[in-house]
Amino acid sequence: MSLLDRLQALNDKAVSGLENCEAPAELESLYHEILGKKGELTEILKGIKDLSPEEKKHAGSRANEIRSDLEKRFKDAQSDLKTRAMEKALEEESFDVLRPVSYHAGGLHPISEVQYQVEEIFSSMGFRIMDGPEVETDESNFGSLNFSDDHPARDMQDTIWVEGGNLLRTHTSTVQVRSMKMLEPPFRIVAPGRVFRFEQTDASHETTFHQVEGMMVDKEVSVSHLIYVMKTFLRRYFEKDVEVRLRPGYFPFVEPGFELDFSCLVCDGKGCSVCKHSGWVEIMPCGLVHPNVLSAGGIDPSKWQGFAFGLGLSRLVMMRHKIEDIRHLLSGNMRFFKAFHGQAH
Ligand code: FA5
């Protein structure tokens, strides 16, 4: 068979092979067989050296013609296969536009949602958002907050100790300590965060929960400032006027110390199960910052005063969404969260 005939036969073989190709892999192997570096075309062209100059020219141009024609055919076949695969997939995945879809978009965790809202309200009152580590020193969690080494009040917050004498912070008051060292007075800060206690759990106690610490340091800060800020916060948060009252409370880092309650919004102060029929809901401990604490933070207590509070963020979330057991919050139970999101949005 002459070289030209062999070229023609190769062309015919390729054309009919292309017609039968059903899959990209088949197409690829046919390409290598015909046009690849070690393919049949290369093989045939090895014979060109034995031809006369006239024949050489003729065969060379025919070979080029065939190569460029086949290259194009292969390309077309490739895009044809792609289109066919897509059409097939579309046919198989019939799409019913009227079918109701279940929509699993991500959502904010209720704790984050409330945290962001609290941050926004306090920011609008000039408070700066601060953060601190969860693994802390004894000094930041207790020492600088006027708990001496053998202070009985250390037992108020059962502590989870970690290696090296450090601990998991039992309250966000650690960020008061860090803020005093970092900022020049006057300043106002809030510090939301996760805290840990070695406690028996029940419907309103978790070993891991969230608090928001607040602190204002300025000249002539009094209990009235504290009450004003908290009333404003509660009115903005619950979108209602809220009465507050103070009862005496004890913490070594405040003097005087209080428990702040607000009038129950569920029963308007008349008495219900949420407020245990008292008409008041306990929301947070607070007080005026003890002079020893200011001094430990590098602030001169003869020039500056301050108030501080520790809001139970998890409890605020529970009140907002009427969640009856705190243990749901960090359970990771998607059934609970789905129900919650359904109700909240
Ligand atoms: C404190 O943690 C103080 N650091 C608060 C403070 C700050 C007082 C600044 C004065 C000045 P206490 O241990 O009471 O205080 O906790 C504060 C709030 O955290 C409580 O009112 C409650 O809402 C919440 N809380 C306490 N223990 C738990 C728990 N185990 N689970 C869920 N919430 C809790």
JSON list of C-alpha atoms in Angstrom, two decimals, residues 122-242:
[
{"chain": "A", "resi": 122, "resn": "PHE", "atom": "CA", "xyz": [-23.41, 49.05, 74.99]},
{"chain": "A", "resi": 123, "resn": "SER", "atom": "CA", "xyz": [-21.33, 50.34, 72.05]},
{"chain": "A", "resi": 124, "resn": "SER", "atom": "CA", "xyz": [-23.99, 52.96, 71.43]},
{"chain": "A", "resi": 125, "resn": "MET", "atom": "CA", "xyz": [-23.46, 54.10, 75.05]},
{"chain": "A", "resi": 126, "resn": "GLY", "atom": "CA", "xyz": [-19.73, 54.53, 74.49]},
{"chain": "A", "resi": 127, "resn": "PHE", "atom": "CA", "xyz": [-18.60, 51.13, 75.81]},
{"chain": "A", "resi": 128, "resn": "ARG", "atom": "CA", "xyz": [-15.70, 49.46, 74.09]},
{"chain": "A", "resi": 129, "resn": "ILE", "atom": "CA", "xyz": [-15.77, 45.70, 73.42]},
{"chain": "A", "resi": 130, "resn": "MET", "atom": "CA", "xyz": [-12.86, 43.86, 75.04]},
{"chain": "A", "resi": 131, "resn": "ASP", "atom": "CA", "xyz": [-11.73, 40.26, 74.95]},
{"chain": "A", "resi": 132, "resn": "GLY", "atom": "CA", "xyz": [-9.51, 38.08, 77.12]},
{"chain": "A", "resi": 133, "resn": "PRO", "atom": "CA", "xyz": [-8.15, 34.51, 77.24]},
{"chain": "A", "resi": 134, "resn": "GLU", "atom": "CA", "xyz": [-10.14, 31.57, 78.59]},
{"chain": "A", "resi": 135, "resn": "VAL", "atom": "CA", "xyz": [-7.09, 30.02, 80.25]},
{"chain": "A", "resi": 136, "resn": "GLU", "atom": "CA", "xyz": [-6.06, 32.47, 82.93]},
{"chain": "A", "resi": 137, "resn": "THR", "atom": "CA", "xyz": [-3.70, 33.01, 85.81]},
{"chain": "A", "resi": 138, "resn": "ASP", "atom": "CA", "xyz": [-4.84, 32.76, 89.40]},
{"chain": "A", "resi": 139, "resn": "GLU", "atom": "CA", "xyz": [-3.81, 36.41, 89.71]},
{"chain": "A", "resi": 140, "resn": "SER", "atom": "CA", "xyz": [-6.19, 37.70, 86.99]},
{"chain": "A", "resi": 141, "resn": "ASN", "atom": "CA", "xyz": [-9.10, 35.49, 88.04]},
{"chain": "A", "resi": 142, "resn": "PHE", "atom": "CA", "xyz": [-8.75, 36.00, 91.80]},
{"chain": "A", "resi": 143, "resn": "GLY", "atom": "CA", "xyz": [-5.65, 37.82, 93.10]},
{"chain": "A", "resi": 144, "resn": "SER", "atom": "CA", "xyz": [-6.14, 41.18, 91.36]},
{"chain": "A", "resi": 145, "resn": "LEU", "atom": "CA", "xyz": [-9.83, 41.03, 92.23]},
{"chain": "A", "resi": 146, "resn": "ASN", "atom": "CA", "xyz": [-9.17, 41.28, 95.95]},
{"chain": "A", "resi": 147, "resn": "PHE", "atom": "CA", "xyz": [-9.43, 37.55, 96.71]},
{"chain": "A", "resi": 148, "resn": "SER", "atom": "CA", "xyz": [-6.47, 36.79, 98.98]},
{"chain": "A", "resi": 149, "resn": "ASP", "atom": "CA", "xyz": [-4.99, 33.27, 98.68]},
{"chain": "A", "resi": 150, "resn": "ASP", "atom": "CA", "xyz": [-7.13, 31.85, 101.46]},
{"chain": "A", "resi": 151, "resn": "HIS", "atom": "CA", "xyz": [-10.19, 34.03, 100.84]},
{"chain": "A", "resi": 152, "resn": "PRO", "atom": "CA", "xyz": [-13.35, 32.02, 101.56]},
{"chain": "A", "resi": 153, "resn": "ALA", "atom": "CA", "xyz": [-15.10, 33.66, 98.58]},
{"chain": "A", "resi": 154, "resn": "ARG", "atom": "CA", "xyz": [-12.88, 31.61, 96.26]},
{"chain": "A", "resi": 155, "resn": "ASP", "atom": "CA", "xyz": [-15.28, 28.77, 97.06]},
{"chain": "A", "resi": 156, "resn": "MET", "atom": "CA", "xyz": [-18.15, 30.76, 95.50]},
{"chain": "A", "resi": 157, "resn": "GLN", "atom": "CA", "xyz": [-16.78, 29.85, 92.10]},
{"chain": "A", "resi": 158, "resn": "ASP", "atom": "CA", "xyz": [-15.64, 26.23, 91.85]},
{"chain": "A", "resi": 159, "resn": "THR", "atom": "CA", "xyz": [-12.59, 26.28, 89.69]},
{"chain": "A", "resi": 160, "resn": "ILE", "atom": "CA", "xyz": [-11.29, 24.00, 86.93]},
{"chain": "A", "resi": 161, "resn": "TRP", "atom": "CA", "xyz": [-7.50, 24.00, 87.22]},
{"chain": "A", "resi": 162, "resn": "VAL", "atom": "CA", "xyz": [-5.17, 23.28, 84.33]},
{"chain": "A", "resi": 163, "resn": "GLU", "atom": "CA", "xyz": [-1.47, 22.43, 84.26]},
{"chain": "A", "resi": 164, "resn": "GLY", "atom": "CA", "xyz": [1.04, 24.95, 85.52]},
{"chain": "A", "resi": 165, "resn": "GLY", "atom": "CA", "xyz": [-1.17, 26.43, 88.25]},
{"chain": "A", "resi": 166, "resn": "ASN", "atom": "CA", "xyz": [-3.39, 28.15, 85.67]},
{"chain": "A", "resi": 167, "resn": "LEU", "atom": "CA", "xyz": [-7.15, 27.84, 85.48]},
{"chain": "A", "resi": 168, "resn": "LEU", "atom": "CA", "xyz": [-10.15, 28.14, 83.17]},
{"chain": "A", "resi": 169, "resn": "ARG", "atom": "CA", "xyz": [-11.58, 31.54, 84.01]},
{"chain": "A", "resi": 170, "resn": "THR", "atom": "CA", "xyz": [-14.60, 31.27, 86.29]},
{"chain": "A", "resi": 171, "resn": "HIS", "atom": "CA", "xyz": [-15.93, 34.69, 85.32]},
{"chain": "A", "resi": 172, "resn": "THR", "atom": "CA", "xyz": [-15.32, 37.45, 82.77]},
{"chain": "A", "resi": 173, "resn": "SER", "atom": "CA", "xyz": [-14.15, 39.76, 85.58]},
{"chain": "A", "resi": 174, "resn": "THR", "atom": "CA", "xyz": [-10.65, 38.77, 84.43]},
{"chain": "A", "resi": 175, "resn": "VAL", "atom": "CA", "xyz": [-11.15, 41.21, 81.55]},
{"chain": "A", "resi": 176, "resn": "GLN", "atom": "CA", "xyz": [-11.71, 44.06, 84.05]},
{"chain": "A", "resi": 177, "resn": "VAL", "atom": "CA", "xyz": [-8.22, 43.36, 85.33]},
{"chain": "A", "resi": 178, "resn": "ARG", "atom": "CA", "xyz": [-6.70, 43.24, 81.84]},
{"chain": "A", "resi": 179, "resn": "SER", "atom": "CA", "xyz": [-8.57, 46.36, 80.69]},
{"chain": "A", "resi": 180, "resn": "MET", "atom": "CA", "xyz": [-7.38, 48.43, 83.66]},
{"chain": "A", "resi": 181, "resn": "LYS", "atom": "CA", "xyz": [-3.81, 47.54, 82.79]},
{"chain": "A", "resi": 182, "resn": "MET", "atom": "CA", "xyz": [-4.30, 48.30, 79.08]},
{"chain": "A", "resi": 183, "resn": "LEU", "atom": "CA", "xyz": [-6.46, 51.42, 79.03]},
{"chain": "A", "resi": 184, "resn": "GLU", "atom": "CA", "xyz": [-6.06, 54.90, 80.44]},
{"chain": "A", "resi": 185, "resn": "PRO", "atom": "CA", "xyz": [-9.07, 56.12, 82.44]},
{"chain": "A", "resi": 186, "resn": "PRO", "atom": "CA", "xyz": [-11.70, 57.30, 81.81]},
{"chain": "A", "resi": 187, "resn": "PHE", "atom": "CA", "xyz": [-13.02, 54.24, 79.94]},
{"chain": "A", "resi": 188, "resn": "ARG", "atom": "CA", "xyz": [-16.07, 52.03, 79.61]},
{"chain": "A", "resi": 189, "resn": "ILE", "atom": "CA", "xyz": [-15.79, 48.42, 78.51]},
{"chain": "A", "resi": 190, "resn": "VAL", "atom": "CA", "xyz": [-17.94, 45.35, 78.04]},
{"chain": "A", "resi": 191, "resn": "ALA", "atom": "CA", "xyz": [-16.39, 41.90, 77.67]},
{"chain": "A", "resi": 192, "resn": "PRO", "atom": "CA", "xyz": [-18.59, 39.01, 76.55]},
{"chain": "A", "resi": 193, "resn": "GLY", "atom": "CA", "xyz": [-17.11, 35.54, 76.86]},
{"chain": "A", "resi": 194, "resn": "ARG", "atom": "CA", "xyz": [-17.20, 31.92, 77.85]},
{"chain": "A", "resi": 195, "resn": "VAL", "atom": "CA", "xyz": [-16.52, 30.93, 81.44]},
{"chain": "A", "resi": 196, "resn": "PHE", "atom": "CA", "xyz": [-16.14, 27.59, 83.21]},
{"chain": "A", "resi": 197, "resn": "ARG", "atom": "CA", "xyz": [-17.05, 26.22, 86.62]},
{"chain": "A", "resi": 198, "resn": "PHE", "atom": "CA", "xyz": [-16.69, 22.83, 88.22]},
{"chain": "A", "resi": 199, "resn": "GLU", "atom": "CA", "xyz": [-20.36, 22.66, 89.14]},
{"chain": "A", "resi": 200, "resn": "GLN", "atom": "CA", "xyz": [-23.24, 20.27, 89.31]},
{"chain": "A", "resi": 201, "resn": "THR", "atom": "CA", "xyz": [-25.45, 21.04, 86.31]},
{"chain": "A", "resi": 202, "resn": "ASP", "atom": "CA", "xyz": [-29.19, 21.60, 86.41]},
{"chain": "A", "resi": 203, "resn": "ALA", "atom": "CA", "xyz": [-31.79, 23.51, 84.38]},
{"chain": "A", "resi": 204, "resn": "SER", "atom": "CA", "xyz": [-30.15, 26.85, 85.19]},
{"chain": "A", "resi": 205, "resn": "HIS", "atom": "CA", "xyz": [-26.51, 25.85, 85.81]},
{"chain": "A", "resi": 206, "resn": "GLU", "atom": "CA", "xyz": [-23.94, 24.72, 83.28]},
{"chain": "A", "resi": 207, "resn": "THR", "atom": "CA", "xyz": [-20.23, 24.00, 83.65]},
{"chain": "A", "resi": 208, "resn": "THR", "atom": "CA", "xyz": [-19.61, 26.16, 80.57]},
{"chain": "A", "resi": 209, "resn": "PHE", "atom": "CA", "xyz": [-21.69, 29.28, 80.17]},
{"chain": "A", "resi": 210, "resn": "HIS", "atom": "CA", "xyz": [-21.46, 32.87, 78.97]},
{"chain": "A", "resi": 211, "resn": "GLN", "atom": "CA", "xyz": [-21.23, 36.17, 80.79]},
{"chain": "A", "resi": 212, "resn": "VAL", "atom": "CA", "xyz": [-20.81, 39.80, 79.81]},
{"chain": "A", "resi": 213, "resn": "GLU", "atom": "CA", "xyz": [-18.58, 41.83, 82.05]},
{"chain": "A", "resi": 214, "resn": "GLY", "atom": "CA", "xyz": [-19.09, 45.57, 82.18]},
{"chain": "A", "resi": 215, "resn": "MET", "atom": "CA", "xyz": [-16.95, 48.28, 83.71]},
{"chain": "A", "resi": 216, "resn": "MET", "atom": "CA", "xyz": [-16.94, 52.05, 83.73]},
{"chain": "A", "resi": 217, "resn": "VAL", "atom": "CA", "xyz": [-14.06, 54.02, 85.23]},
{"chain": "A", "resi": 218, "resn": "ASP", "atom": "CA", "xyz": [-14.36, 57.78, 85.48]},
{"chain": "A", "resi": 219, "resn": "LYS", "atom": "CA", "xyz": [-14.38, 60.66, 87.96]},
{"chain": "A", "resi": 220, "resn": "GLU", "atom": "CA", "xyz": [-17.23, 60.61, 90.48]},
{"chain": "A", "resi": 221, "resn": "VAL", "atom": "CA", "xyz": [-18.90, 57.43, 89.24]},
{"chain": "A", "resi": 222, "resn": "SER", "atom": "CA", "xyz": [-21.78, 56.48, 91.52]},
{"chain": "A", "resi": 223, "resn": "VAL", "atom": "CA", "xyz": [-24.48, 53.85, 91.91]},
{"chain": "A", "resi": 224, "resn": "SER", "atom": "CA", "xyz": [-26.87, 56.16, 90.02]},
{"chain": "A", "resi": 225, "resn": "HIS", "atom": "CA", "xyz": [-24.71, 55.81, 86.89]},
{"chain": "A", "resi": 226, "resn": "LEU", "atom": "CA", "xyz": [-24.86, 52.07, 87.23]},
{"chain": "A", "resi": 227, "resn": "ILE", "atom": "CA", "xyz": [-28.65, 52.08, 87.60]},
{"chain": "A", "resi": 228, "resn": "TYR", "atom": "CA", "xyz": [-29.06, 54.45, 84.66]},
{"chain": "A", "resi": 229, "resn": "VAL", "atom": "CA", "xyz": [-26.87, 52.38, 82.35]},
{"chain": "A", "resi": 230, "resn": "MET", "atom": "CA", "xyz": [-28.60, 49.14, 83.32]},
{"chain": "A", "resi": 231, "resn": "LYS", "atom": "CA", "xyz": [-32.09, 50.58, 82.94]},
{"chain": "A", "resi": 232, "resn": "THR", "atom": "CA", "xyz": [-31.17, 51.92, 79.51]},
{"chain": "A", "resi": 233, "resn": "PHE", "atom": "CA", "xyz": [-29.68, 48.59, 78.53]},
{"chain": "A", "resi": 234, "resn": "LEU", "atom": "CA", "xyz": [-32.73, 46.59, 79.68]},
{"chain": "A", "resi": 235, "resn": "ARG", "atom": "CA", "xyz": [-35.17, 48.99, 77.97]},
{"chain": "A", "resi": 236, "resn": "ARG", "atom": "CA", "xyz": [-33.29, 48.68, 74.69]},
{"chain": "A", "resi": 237, "resn": "TYR", "atom": "CA", "xyz": [-32.88, 44.92, 75.00]},
{"chain": "A", "resi": 238, "resn": "PHE", "atom": "CA", "xyz": [-36.48, 44.08, 75.91]},
{"chain": "A", "resi": 239, "resn": "GLU", "atom": "CA", "xyz": [-37.96, 47.06, 74.00]},
{"chain": "A", "resi": 240, "resn": "LYS", "atom": "CA", "xyz": [-40.01, 47.95, 77.09]},
{"chain": "A", "resi": 241, "resn": "ASP", "atom": "CA", "xyz": [-39.62, 50.15, 80.15]},
{"chain": "A", "resi": 242, "resn": "VAL", "atom": "CA", "xyz": [-38.19, 48.03, 82.91]}
]
